[in-house]
Amino acid sequence: MKKLSKYPILLLLYSAATLLVLSYCKGEKQQPVYEDLGSVKSRIINTNTDFEKQINELKTLVSKDSDEKILQERFENIRKTYKKMEWAIEYFLPHSARFINGPALPEIEMDEHTEIDPEGLQVLEELFYPYQKENKDEVNRMLNKLINKSNTIKTNFQVITVSRDQVFDALRQEAFRISSLGISGFDTPISGTFLKEIPSALEGIKETLEQISTDRSKDKALKSIASEINSAIEILKKNTDKNTFDYINFIPDHLNKITALMLDFKNQEKIPDVEVTTALNKNAATFFSKNAFNPNAFTPGKEYAFSEEKAALGHKLFNDKILSNNNSRSCATCHIPEKAFTDGLARSMSLENSELSRNTPSLNYAGFQHGQFWDMRKDDLEGQSSDVISNKEEMHGDLNVILAKINQDKNYQTAFKKIYHSQKTEVWQLQNVLASYIRSLAKFNSDFDEYMRGNKSAMTKSQKQGFNLFVGKAQCAICHFIPLFNGTVPPTFKKTEQEVLGIATNGENKTFDNDLGRGKFHETVATLQHSFKTPTLRNSNKTAPYMHNGGYKTLKEVMNFYNKGGGKSFGFKVENQTLSDAPLQLTEHEIDDIIEFMKALDDQ
């Protein structure tokens, strides 16, 4: 429902020695198989050559003042060419990828409190849809920057070495990128041409898998993947209208099958895992597999790793009033399980029973976010727990006093010692068990999850129509990303987004809410003023009222706000609004269907 903010800048360049794979087939002579990954790089470089050529051709057409439709057609071809090599650029050159196809919003350097102007294909999309001749100089400037990035691609892939396990890992990430960002049209928010582009990305996967395959998978997984990709492409060719496409069936019937078959390919080819901790487990066949996500990708370090023992102890402490100053309040006081760990109030209540400034957020999927609280002032759940405990208005606890009580309690003392093998409980251990309990609250067992796992009777007709609207016409999924439905960006899940919506004080949308949100901590960064974390929509049916201020009583009020185009549409001066101010033009019936779909996200 908005123009998505930036990707993180990653400075890591993957490099490894060329891989020598020995194929040992049972009953056959041991025969070495040498990979020619130079051919993989050659394909990338050749595709990039086409990319640069098409950019130069578009520059010529712009200089000749060609017709808008011709310019748009050539621009779409450039995007399709990029999609063929997107898997490689995103994986091996993530910094370049951000400035080739990142959102048309400034890149924020948090440490320096500065902004870097956006560039790339999404900026050009804004200039071509519609195209105005007075913007010719700016278009050429952006095209020249794109040529510079193309040169960067060429230079890097001429010198870096890529291994077979990395290539497969990159291709797998691309398949999941298609299943989340690609299928939602996140990088074509204006033109909405994403359904035309997905075939190019799928072809890139198929052709590269063929390059790194051996006889082990040729007539097995590789053949099945090629068939499934061809089938998916045929479906995409039949309907490229984002408002009528059947997303609810295309994902489980095609995209999920492709990612599952890729796991079979990996096993048949005996490709090892890239030894990097990732949010999506290496053995996850689809986004919707049980235990697909690894909570340890969101912890501060290895010693904070999740365990059931930690979660059980954290559950006990979560419900213990020992954490508050006068033993009058526990975490469960304001985070009620039946309300998806919210309190049902517009705003949190203080120890003195006075209203605080913000709504109590759900804890259900808080473990899969980088940034806690509405204003993201803490990086992780460990920091979140201590902030709440020590807050004078919330718990007014003293961590040292609490530790003294715990260390005098034989049951707690025994439990902590068993887990951490230390004589006395430390602050970080207290934080960690509480955080571990919260990480255990993500169940992934909603009717939607069941549907995506193959149970076609798990959702109603209205809910299925609602999902199609959610992804298509309403554009909700370019903000609330599948499958977490929050702002943590797939497929790497290394960053959680904040957005500026232009929220009012309540559902009447008459008075602007002046809460600076994350901007309070970054006063010189204009784009962060009035910005708030994008929360998950899982279990949102249970968490009324809504928004950071609890001013919107129902999901209907929330949907009406989005349908109008956010704060700008109500006359609020929100120059940095990231939500598109274009009305969605949803009917009442369509809004009802979307709300019904959100009910399908309730955990069972």
Coordinates of C-alpha atoms in Angstrom, one line a residue:
M1 CA 0.0 0.0 0.0
K2 CA 3.0 2.2 -0.4
K3 CA 6.2 2.9 -2.0
L4 CA 8.6 0.7 -0.1
S5 CA 11.6 2.1 1.6
K6 CA 15.2 1.1 1.1
Y7 CA 17.1 -2.0 1.2
P8 CA 20.1 -2.2 3.6
I9 CA 23.5 -1.5 2.2
L10 CA 25.6 -4.6 2.5
L11 CA 29.4 -4.3 2.1
L12 CA 30.1 -8.1 1.9
L13 CA 31.5 -9.5 -1.4
Y14 CA 31.3 -13.2 -1.5
S15 CA 34.4 -14.9 -2.9
A16 CA 35.6 -18.4 -2.9
A17 CA 37.9 -20.8 -4.7
T18 CA 36.4 -22.4 -7.8
L19 CA 34.7 -25.5 -6.6
L20 CA 35.9 -29.0 -7.6
V21 CA 33.0 -31.5 -7.2
L22 CA 33.7 -35.2 -7.1
S23 CA 30.8 -37.3 -8.2
Y24 CA 30.7 -40.8 -6.7
C25 CA 27.9 -42.9 -8.1
K26 CA 27.2 -46.2 -6.4
G27 CA 28.4 -49.1 -8.4
E28 CA 30.2 -46.9 -10.9
K29 CA 33.8 -45.9 -11.3
Q30 CA 34.7 -42.8 -9.4
Q31 CA 34.8 -40.0 -11.9
P32 CA 35.6 -36.3 -11.2
V33 CA 33.3 -33.7 -12.6
Y34 CA 34.8 -30.3 -13.0
E35 CA 32.5 -27.3 -12.9
D36 CA 32.9 -24.5 -15.4
L37 CA 31.5 -21.7 -13.3
G38 CA 33.2 -19.4 -15.7
S39 CA 30.3 -20.1 -18.0
V40 CA 27.9 -18.9 -15.3
K41 CA 29.8 -15.6 -15.0
S42 CA 30.0 -15.3 -18.8
R43 CA 26.2 -15.5 -19.0
I44 CA 25.9 -12.8 -16.3
I45 CA 28.4 -10.6 -18.2
N46 CA 26.6 -11.2 -21.5
T47 CA 23.2 -10.4 -20.0
N48 CA 24.7 -7.2 -18.5
T49 CA 26.1 -6.3 -22.0
D50 CA 22.5 -6.5 -23.3
F51 CA 21.4 -4.4 -20.3
E52 CA 23.9 -1.6 -21.1
K53 CA 23.1 -1.7 -24.8
Q54 CA 19.4 -1.3 -24.1
I55 CA 20.0 1.6 -21.8
N56 CA 22.1 3.4 -24.5
E57 CA 19.3 2.7 -27.0
L58 CA 16.8 4.2 -24.6
K59 CA 19.0 7.3 -24.2
T60 CA 18.9 7.8 -28.0
L61 CA 15.1 7.5 -28.1
V62 CA 14.8 10.0 -25.3
S63 CA 17.1 12.5 -27.1
K64 CA 14.8 12.1 -30.2
D65 CA 11.7 12.9 -28.1
S66 CA 10.2 9.5 -29.0
D67 CA 6.6 8.7 -28.1
E68 CA 5.9 7.9 -24.5
K69 CA 4.6 4.4 -25.2
I70 CA 7.8 3.5 -27.1
L71 CA 9.9 4.8 -24.2
Q72 CA 7.9 2.8 -21.7
E73 CA 8.1 -0.4 -23.9
R74 CA 11.9 -0.1 -24.1
F75 CA 12.1 0.7 -20.4
E76 CA 10.1 -2.5 -19.6
N77 CA 12.6 -4.5 -21.8
I78 CA 15.5 -3.1 -19.7
R79 CA 13.8 -4.2 -16.5
K80 CA 13.2 -7.7 -18.0
T81 CA 16.8 -8.0 -18.9
Y82 CA 17.9 -7.0 -15.4
K83 CA 15.5 -9.6 -14.0
K84 CA 17.4 -12.4 -15.8
M85 CA 20.6 -11.6 -13.8
E86 CA 18.9 -10.2 -10.7
W87 CA 19.7 -13.4 -8.8
A88 CA 23.4 -12.7 -9.2
I89 CA 23.4 -9.0 -8.6
E90 CA 21.3 -9.1 -5.4
Y91 CA 23.5 -11.9 -4.0
F92 CA 27.0 -11.0 -5.0
L93 CA 26.7 -7.2 -5.4
P94 CA 23.9 -6.1 -2.9
H95 CA 25.2 -2.5 -2.6
S96 CA 25.0 -2.1 -6.4
A97 CA 21.6 -3.8 -6.5
R98 CA 20.2 -1.2 -4.1
F99 CA 21.1 1.5 -6.5
I100 CA 20.0 -0.4 -9.6
N101 CA 16.6 -1.5 -8.6
G102 CA 16.1 -0.1 -5.1
P103 CA 13.0 1.9 -4.0
A104 CA 12.8 5.5 -5.1
L105 CA 13.4 6.8 -1.6
P106 CA 16.5 8.1 0.0
E107 CA 19.0 5.7 1.5
I108 CA 19.5 6.5 5.2
E109 CA 22.9 6.3 6.8
M110 CA 21.7 5.9 10.4
D111 CA 25.1 6.4 12.1
E112 CA 25.8 9.7 10.2
H113 CA 22.1 10.8 10.3
T114 CA 22.4 11.5 6.6
E115 CA 20.4 10.7 3.4
I116 CA 21.7 9.5 0.0
D117 CA 19.5 10.4 -3.0
P118 CA 17.9 7.4 -4.7
E119 CA 18.7 6.3 -8.3
G120 CA 18.0 3.4 -10.6
L121 CA 15.1 1.7 -12.3
Q122 CA 12.4 2.7 -9.7
V123 CA 13.4 6.4 -10.0
L124 CA 13.2 6.0 -13.8
E125 CA 9.8 4.4 -13.5
E126 CA 8.5 7.6 -11.8
L127 CA 10.0 9.6 -14.7
F128 CA 8.5 7.4 -17.5
Y129 CA 5.0 6.9 -16.0
P130 CA 4.0 9.4 -17.2
Y131 CA 6.9 10.8 -19.3
Q132 CA 7.3 14.5 -19.5
K133 CA 9.8 16.0 -21.9
E134 CA 10.9 18.7 -19.5
N135 CA 12.4 15.8 -17.4
K136 CA 14.6 14.7 -20.2
D137 CA 17.8 15.9 -18.5
E138 CA 17.0 14.1 -15.3
V139 CA 16.1 10.9 -17.3
N140 CA 19.5 11.0 -19.0
R141 CA 21.2 11.6 -15.7
M142 CA 19.6 8.6 -14.2
L143 CA 20.3 6.5 -17.3
N144 CA 24.0 7.4 -17.1
K145 CA 24.1 6.4 -13.5
L146 CA 22.6 3.1 -14.5
I147 CA 25.3 2.6 -17.1
N148 CA 27.9 3.2 -14.4
K149 CA 26.3 0.5 -12.3
S150 CA 26.4 -1.8 -15.4
N151 CA 30.1 -1.2 -15.6
T152 CA 30.4 -2.1 -12.0
I153 CA 28.7 -5.4 -12.7
K154 CA 31.1 -6.2 -15.5
T155 CA 34.2 -5.2 -13.6
N156 CA 33.2 -7.3 -10.5
F157 CA 32.2 -10.5 -12.4
Q158 CA 35.3 -10.4 -14.4
V159 CA 37.4 -10.7 -11.2
I160 CA 35.4 -12.4 -8.5
T161 CA 35.2 -16.2 -8.1
V162 CA 31.9 -17.8 -7.4
S163 CA 31.3 -21.3 -6.1
R164 CA 28.6 -23.7 -6.9
D165 CA 27.1 -23.6 -3.5
Q166 CA 26.9 -19.8 -3.6
V167 CA 25.3 -19.9 -7.1
F168 CA 22.6 -22.3 -5.9
D169 CA 22.1 -20.2 -2.7
A170 CA 21.7 -17.1 -4.8
L171 CA 19.2 -18.9 -7.2
R172 CA 17.2 -20.1 -4.2
Q173 CA 17.0 -16.6 -2.8
E174 CA 15.8 -15.4 -6.1
A175 CA 13.0 -18.0 -6.1
F176 CA 11.9 -16.8 -2.7
R177 CA 12.3 -13.2 -3.8
I178 CA 9.8 -13.9 -6.6
S179 CA 7.5 -15.5 -4.1
S180 CA 7.4 -12.4 -2.0
L181 CA 8.6 -9.1 -3.5
G182 CA 8.2 -10.2 -7.1
I183 CA 4.7 -11.4 -6.9
S184 CA 3.6 -8.3 -5.0
G185 CA 5.1 -5.9 -7.5
F186 CA 7.2 -4.1 -4.9
D187 CA 9.7 -2.8 -7.4
T188 CA 7.1 -1.6 -10.0
P189 CA 4.8 0.4 -7.7
I190 CA 3.7 2.8 -10.4
S191 CA 3.7 0.8 -13.7
G192 CA 2.5 -2.4 -12.1
T193 CA 4.3 -4.5 -14.8
F194 CA 5.7 -7.1 -12.5
L195 CA 3.7 -10.0 -13.8
K196 CA 5.4 -9.4 -17.2
E197 CA 8.8 -9.5 -15.5
I198 CA 8.6 -12.6 -13.4
P199 CA 9.1 -15.0 -16.4
S200 CA 12.5 -13.4 -17.1
A201 CA 13.5 -14.0 -13.5
L202 CA 12.3 -17.6 -13.7
E203 CA 14.1 -18.1 -16.9
G204 CA 17.3 -16.8 -15.3
I205 CA 16.9 -19.4 -12.5
K206 CA 16.2 -22.3 -14.9
E207 CA 19.1 -21.5 -17.3
T208 CA 21.6 -21.2 -14.5
L209 CA 20.5 -24.4 -12.7
E210 CA 21.0 -26.2 -16.0
Q211 CA 24.6 -24.8 -16.1
I212 CA 25.5 -26.0 -12.6
S213 CA 23.7 -29.4 -12.9
T214 CA 25.2 -32.9 -13.5
D215 CA 23.6 -36.2 -14.5
R216 CA 22.5 -36.6 -10.9
S217 CA 19.5 -34.3 -11.3
K218 CA 19.1 -34.2 -15.1
D219 CA 16.1 -36.5 -15.4
K220 CA 14.9 -35.9 -11.9
A221 CA 14.6 -32.5 -10.1
L222 CA 16.1 -30.4 -12.9
K223 CA 13.6 -31.8 -15.3
S224 CA 10.7 -31.2 -12.9
I225 CA 11.9 -27.6 -12.2
A226 CA 12.1 -26.8 -15.9
S227 CA 8.6 -28.2 -16.4
E228 CA 7.2 -26.3 -13.4
I229 CA 8.8 -23.0 -14.5
N230 CA 7.5 -23.4 -18.0
S231 CA 4.0 -24.0 -16.6
A232 CA 4.3 -20.9 -14.3
I233 CA 5.4 -18.8 -17.3
E234 CA 2.4 -20.0 -19.3
I235 CA 0.1 -18.9 -16.5
L236 CA 1.8 -15.5 -16.3
K237 CA 1.5 -15.0 -20.1
K238 CA -2.3 -15.6 -20.0
N239 CA -3.0 -12.8 -17.5
T240 CA -0.7 -9.8 -16.6
D241 CA -3.4 -7.7 -15.0
K242 CA -2.4 -7.3 -11.4
N243 CA -5.9 -6.6 -10.3
T244 CA -7.4 -9.8 -11.6
F245 CA -4.5 -12.3 -11.3
D246 CA -5.1 -15.4 -9.2
Y247 CA -2.3 -15.0 -6.6
I248 CA -4.0 -17.3 -4.0
N249 CA -3.5 -20.3 -6.3
F250 CA -0.4 -19.3 -8.2
I251 CA 1.7 -19.2 -5.1
P252 CA 1.0 -22.8 -3.8
D253 CA 0.4 -24.4 -7.2
H254 CA 3.6 -23.0 -8.9
L255 CA 6.0 -20.9 -6.8
N256 CA 5.9 -23.2 -3.8
K257 CA 6.5 -26.2 -6.0
I258 CA 9.5 -24.5 -7.6
T259 CA 11.2 -23.7 -4.3
A260 CA 10.5 -27.3 -3.0
L261 CA 11.9 -28.8 -6.2
M262 CA 15.0 -26.7 -5.8
L263 CA 15.6 -28.3 -2.5
D264 CA 15.4 -31.7 -4.2
F265 CA 17.9 -30.5 -6.8
K266 CA 20.3 -29.4 -4.0
N267 CA 20.0 -32.8 -2.3
Q268 CA 20.4 -34.8 -5.6
E269 CA 23.4 -32.7 -6.6
K270 CA 24.9 -32.9 -3.1
I271 CA 25.4 -29.2 -2.9
P272 CA 26.5 -28.1 0.5
D273 CA 24.9 -25.3 2.5
V274 CA 26.6 -21.9 2.5
E275 CA 27.6 -21.6 6.2
V276 CA 25.8 -18.4 7.0
T277 CA 23.0 -18.0 9.6
T278 CA 19.9 -17.0 7.7
A279 CA 16.3 -16.3 8.8
L280 CA 14.9 -18.8 6.3
N281 CA 16.2 -22.3 7.2
K282 CA 18.3 -24.0 4.6
N283 CA 16.0 -27.0 4.6
A284 CA 12.8 -25.0 4.2
A285 CA 11.1 -26.3 1.1
T286 CA 8.7 -23.2 1.0
F287 CA 8.0 -20.0 2.9
F288 CA 5.2 -21.9 4.5
S289 CA 6.9 -25.1 5.6
K290 CA 6.6 -25.8 9.3
N291 CA 9.7 -24.4 11.2
A292 CA 10.7 -22.6 8.0
F293 CA 12.2 -19.7 10.0
N294 CA 15.2 -19.5 12.3
P295 CA 14.7 -17.2 15.3
N296 CA 18.5 -17.1 15.9
A297 CA 18.9 -14.9 12.8
F298 CA 17.4 -12.2 14.9
T299 CA 19.4 -12.6 18.1
P300 CA 22.3 -10.4 19.2
G301 CA 24.8 -13.3 19.2
K302 CA 25.3 -17.1 19.6
E303 CA 25.0 -17.1 23.3
Y304 CA 21.5 -15.7 22.9
A305 CA 20.4 -18.7 20.8
F306 CA 16.8 -19.8 21.2
S307 CA 15.9 -23.0 23.1
E308 CA 12.7 -24.5 24.5
E309 CA 14.2 -24.5 28.0
K310 CA 14.9 -20.7 27.8
A311 CA 11.4 -20.1 26.4
A312 CA 9.8 -22.1 29.3
L313 CA 11.7 -20.1 31.9
G314 CA 10.9 -16.9 30.1
H315 CA 7.2 -17.8 30.1
K316 CA 7.3 -18.2 33.9
L317 CA 9.0 -14.8 34.3
F318 CA 6.7 -13.2 31.8
N319 CA 3.8 -14.0 34.2
D320 CA 5.7 -13.1 37.4
K321 CA 5.1 -9.8 39.1
I322 CA 8.6 -9.9 40.5
L323 CA 9.7 -7.8 37.4
S324 CA 7.9 -4.7 38.6
N325 CA 8.9 -2.4 41.4
N326 CA 6.1 -3.0 43.8
N327 CA 5.2 -6.5 42.6
S328 CA 1.9 -5.2 41.1
R329 CA 2.4 -5.9 37.4
S330 CA 3.8 -8.6 35.1
C331 CA 4.5 -8.5 31.4
A332 CA 1.2 -10.4 30.9
T333 CA -0.7 -7.5 32.5
C334 CA -0.4 -5.6 29.2
H335 CA 0.2 -8.5 26.8
I336 CA -2.8 -10.8 27.0
P337 CA -2.5 -14.1 25.1
E338 CA -6.2 -14.1 24.0
K339 CA -5.7 -10.6 22.5
A340 CA -2.5 -11.7 20.5
F341 CA -0.5 -10.3 23.4
T342 CA -2.0 -6.8 23.3
D343 CA -4.3 -5.3 26.0
G344 CA -7.3 -4.2 23.9
L345 CA -6.9 -0.6 25.0
A346 CA -6.3 2.4 22.7
R347 CA -3.1 3.3 24.7
S348 CA -1.1 1.5 27.3
M349 CA -1.8 2.4 30.9
S350 CA 0.9 3.4 33.4
L351 CA 1.4 2.1 36.9
E352 CA -0.5 5.0 38.1
N353 CA -3.4 4.1 35.8
S354 CA -2.9 7.1 33.5
E355 CA -2.9 6.8 29.7
L356 CA 0.5 6.6 28.0
S357 CA 1.3 7.9 24.5
R358 CA 1.1 4.7 22.4
N359 CA -0.8 1.5 21.7
T360 CA 0.5 -1.8 23.1
P361 CA 1.9 -3.7 20.2
S362 CA 1.4 -7.5 19.7
L363 CA 4.3 -9.7 20.7
N364 CA 3.2 -12.7 18.5
Y365 CA 5.8 -12.2 15.7
A366 CA 8.0 -9.6 17.3
G367 CA 10.9 -12.0 17.2
F368 CA 11.0 -11.6 13.4
Q369 CA 11.8 -7.9 13.4
H370 CA 14.9 -5.8 13.5
G371 CA 13.7 -2.9 15.7
Q372 CA 11.4 -3.1 18.7
F373 CA 8.7 -0.6 19.9
W374 CA 6.8 1.5 17.4
D375 CA 9.7 3.8 17.0
M376 CA 12.3 1.0 16.7
R377 CA 14.4 2.4 19.4
K378 CA 15.8 -1.0 20.4
D379 CA 17.4 -3.4 18.0
D380 CA 16.2 -6.6 19.5
L381 CA 13.9 -8.3 22.0
E382 CA 16.7 -8.4 24.7
G383 CA 16.9 -4.6 24.7
Q384 CA 13.1 -4.3 24.5
S385 CA 12.6 -6.3 27.7
S386 CA 15.0 -4.2 29.8
D387 CA 13.6 -1.0 28.5
V388 CA 10.1 -1.9 29.6
I389 CA 11.1 -3.3 32.9
S390 CA 13.1 -0.1 33.9
N391 CA 10.6 2.3 32.5
K392 CA 9.2 4.3 35.4
E393 CA 5.7 4.5 33.9
E394 CA 5.5 0.8 32.8
M395 CA 7.2 -1.5 35.3
H396 CA 9.5 0.8 37.2
G397 CA 11.7 -2.2 38.0
D398 CA 15.4 -2.2 38.8
L399 CA 17.3 -5.0 37.0
N400 CA 19.8 -5.3 39.8
V401 CA 17.1 -5.6 42.5
I402 CA 15.3 -8.2 40.3
L403 CA 18.4 -10.2 39.9
A404 CA 19.0 -10.2 43.7
K405 CA 15.4 -11.6 44.1
I406 CA 16.0 -14.3 41.4
N407 CA 19.3 -15.3 42.9
Q408 CA 17.6 -15.8 46.2
D409 CA 14.9 -18.0 44.7
K410 CA 16.0 -21.6 44.6
N411 CA 13.7 -22.6 41.7
Y412 CA 14.8 -19.7 39.5
Q413 CA 18.4 -20.2 40.6
T414 CA 18.3 -23.8 39.6
A415 CA 16.6 -23.1 36.2
F416 CA 19.1 -20.4 35.2
K417 CA 22.1 -22.4 36.3
K418 CA 20.9 -25.4 34.3
I419 CA 20.6 -23.3 31.1
Y420 CA 23.6 -21.0 31.4
H421 CA 25.9 -23.0 33.7
S422 CA 26.7 -19.9 35.8
Q423 CA 26.7 -19.5 39.6
K424 CA 24.6 -16.3 39.5
T425 CA 22.0 -15.0 37.1
E426 CA 23.2 -12.0 35.0
V427 CA 21.2 -9.2 33.4
W428 CA 21.7 -10.5 29.8
Q429 CA 20.4 -13.9 30.9
L430 CA 17.2 -12.4 32.3
Q431 CA 16.7 -10.5 29.1
N432 CA 17.4 -13.6 27.0
V433 CA 14.9 -15.9 28.6
L434 CA 12.2 -13.2 28.3
A435 CA 13.1 -12.7 24.7
S436 CA 13.2 -16.4 24.0
Y437 CA 9.6 -16.8 25.3
I438 CA 8.5 -14.0 22.9
R439 CA 10.3 -15.7 20.1
S440 CA 8.3 -18.9 20.8
L441 CA 5.0 -17.1 20.2
A442 CA 5.2 -17.2 16.3
K443 CA 3.1 -20.3 15.5
F444 CA 2.6 -20.0 11.7
N445 CA -0.5 -22.2 12.0
S446 CA -3.2 -19.9 10.6
D447 CA -5.8 -21.0 8.0
F448 CA -3.7 -19.1 5.4
D449 CA -0.6 -21.2 6.3
E450 CA -2.7 -24.3 6.0
Y451 CA -3.9 -23.2 2.5
M452 CA -0.4 -22.5 1.4
R453 CA 0.6 -26.0 2.6
G454 CA -2.0 -27.6 0.3
N455 CA -5.2 -27.6 2.2
K456 CA -7.5 -25.9 -0.3
S457 CA -10.5 -26.0 2.0
A458 CA -8.7 -24.0 4.7
M459 CA -9.9 -20.6 3.4
T460 CA -13.3 -19.3 2.4
K461 CA -14.1 -17.9 -1.0
S462 CA -14.2 -14.4 0.5
Q463 CA -10.8 -14.9 2.1
K464 CA -9.3 -16.1 -1.1
Q465 CA -10.7 -13.1 -3.0
G466 CA -9.4 -10.9 -0.2
F467 CA -5.9 -12.2 -0.6
N468 CA -5.9 -11.6 -4.3
L469 CA -7.0 -8.0 -3.6
F470 CA -4.4 -7.7 -0.8
V471 CA -1.6 -8.5 -3.2
G472 CA -3.0 -6.9 -6.3
K473 CA -5.4 -4.0 -6.4
A474 CA -4.8 -2.9 -2.8
Q475 CA -1.0 -3.3 -2.9
C476 CA -0.8 -4.2 0.8
A477 CA 1.9 -6.8 0.2
I478 CA 4.5 -4.3 -0.9
C479 CA 4.5 -3.1 2.7
H480 CA 3.4 -6.1 4.7
F481 CA 5.6 -8.7 3.0
I482 CA 4.6 -12.3 2.5
P483 CA 5.0 -14.5 4.5
L484 CA 5.6 -12.7 7.8
F485 CA 3.2 -9.9 6.8
N486 CA 5.4 -7.3 8.5
G487 CA 8.1 -4.9 7.3
T488 CA 11.0 -7.3 7.5
V489 CA 12.2 -7.5 3.9
P490 CA 12.5 -10.9 2.2
P491 CA 14.2 -13.0 1.1
T492 CA 17.2 -12.2 3.3
F493 CA 15.1 -10.7 6.2
K494 CA 18.1 -8.6 7.3
K495 CA 16.1 -5.3 7.7
T496 CA 12.7 -4.2 9.0
E497 CA 11.1 -1.1 7.4
Q498 CA 9.5 1.9 8.9
E499 CA 6.9 3.9 7.0
V500 CA 5.3 7.4 7.1
L501 CA 1.5 7.1 6.6
G502 CA 0.3 10.4 7.8
I503 CA -1.8 9.0 10.7
A504 CA -4.6 11.0 12.3
T505 CA -5.4 11.1 15.9
N506 CA -8.4 8.8 15.3
G507 CA -10.5 7.2 12.6
E508 CA -12.3 10.4 11.8
N509 CA -9.1 11.6 10.1
K510 CA -9.6 15.2 11.0
T511 CA -6.5 16.0 13.1
F512 CA -2.9 15.0 12.3
D513 CA -1.1 13.0 14.9
N514 CA 2.2 14.9 15.7
D515 CA 4.1 11.9 17.2
L516 CA 7.5 12.0 15.5
G517 CA 8.0 8.2 15.9
R518 CA 11.5 7.2 14.8
G519 CA 12.2 10.8 13.9
K520 CA 12.5 11.7 17.5
F521 CA 15.9 9.9 17.5
H522 CA 17.0 11.2 14.1
E523 CA 15.9 14.9 14.1
T524 CA 18.0 15.9 11.1
V525 CA 16.7 13.1 8.9
A526 CA 13.6 14.4 7.2
T527 CA 12.4 11.1 5.8
L528 CA 12.2 9.6 9.3
Q529 CA 9.9 12.2 10.8
H530 CA 6.6 10.6 11.9
S531 CA 7.8 7.2 10.7
F532 CA 6.8 4.0 12.5
K533 CA 7.7 0.3 12.2
T534 CA 5.5 -1.8 9.9
P535 CA 3.9 -4.4 12.2
T536 CA 2.8 -7.8 11.3
L537 CA -0.8 -8.4 10.2
R538 CA -0.8 -11.9 11.6
N539 CA -3.5 -12.0 14.3
S540 CA -4.5 -8.4 13.6
N541 CA -8.1 -9.5 13.9
K542 CA -7.4 -9.9 17.7
T543 CA -5.5 -6.7 18.3
A544 CA -7.9 -3.8 18.0
P545 CA -7.7 -0.8 18.2
Y546 CA -5.0 0.0 15.6
M547 CA -2.1 2.1 14.6
H548 CA 0.6 3.4 17.0
N549 CA -1.9 5.6 18.8
G550 CA -4.8 3.2 18.9
G551 CA -6.9 5.8 17.3
Y552 CA -8.5 3.5 14.7
K553 CA -11.1 1.3 16.4
T554 CA -11.7 -1.3 13.6
L555 CA -10.0 -2.8 10.6
K556 CA -12.7 -1.1 8.5
E557 CA -11.4 2.3 9.7
V558 CA -7.9 1.3 8.9
M559 CA -8.8 0.1 5.4
N560 CA -10.8 3.3 4.7
F561 CA -7.7 5.3 5.6
Y562 CA -5.6 3.4 3.2
N563 CA -8.3 3.4 0.5
K564 CA -8.3 7.2 0.5
G565 CA -4.5 7.5 0.2
G566 CA -3.3 8.1 3.7
G567 CA -2.7 11.4 5.5
K568 CA -2.1 13.5 2.3
S569 CA -5.6 12.7 1.1
F570 CA -7.1 14.2 4.2
G571 CA -5.2 17.4 3.8
F572 CA -2.3 16.7 6.2
K573 CA 1.0 18.2 5.2
V574 CA 3.1 15.0 5.1
E575 CA 5.8 15.7 2.5
N576 CA 7.7 12.6 3.4
Q577 CA 4.7 10.2 3.2
T578 CA 5.9 6.8 1.9
L579 CA 2.4 5.6 1.4
S580 CA 1.1 6.4 -2.1
D581 CA -1.5 9.1 -1.9
A582 CA -3.3 7.7 -4.9
P583 CA -6.8 6.3 -3.9
L584 CA -7.0 2.6 -4.1
Q585 CA -10.6 2.8 -5.3
L586 CA -11.6 -0.3 -3.4
T587 CA -15.4 -1.0 -3.1
E588 CA -17.0 -1.7 0.2
H589 CA -17.3 -5.3 -0.7
E590 CA -13.6 -5.5 -1.6
I591 CA -12.7 -4.0 1.7
D592 CA -14.8 -6.5 3.5
D593 CA -13.0 -9.3 1.6
I594 CA -9.6 -8.0 2.5
I595 CA -10.7 -7.9 6.2
E596 CA -11.9 -11.5 5.9
F597 CA -8.6 -12.5 4.5
M598 CA -6.8 -10.9 7.5
K599 CA -8.9 -13.1 9.7
A600 CA -7.4 -16.1 7.9
L601 CA -4.0 -14.9 9.4
D602 CA -5.2 -15.6 13.0
D603 CA -3.1 -18.4 14.6
Q604 CA -5.2 -21.4 15.7

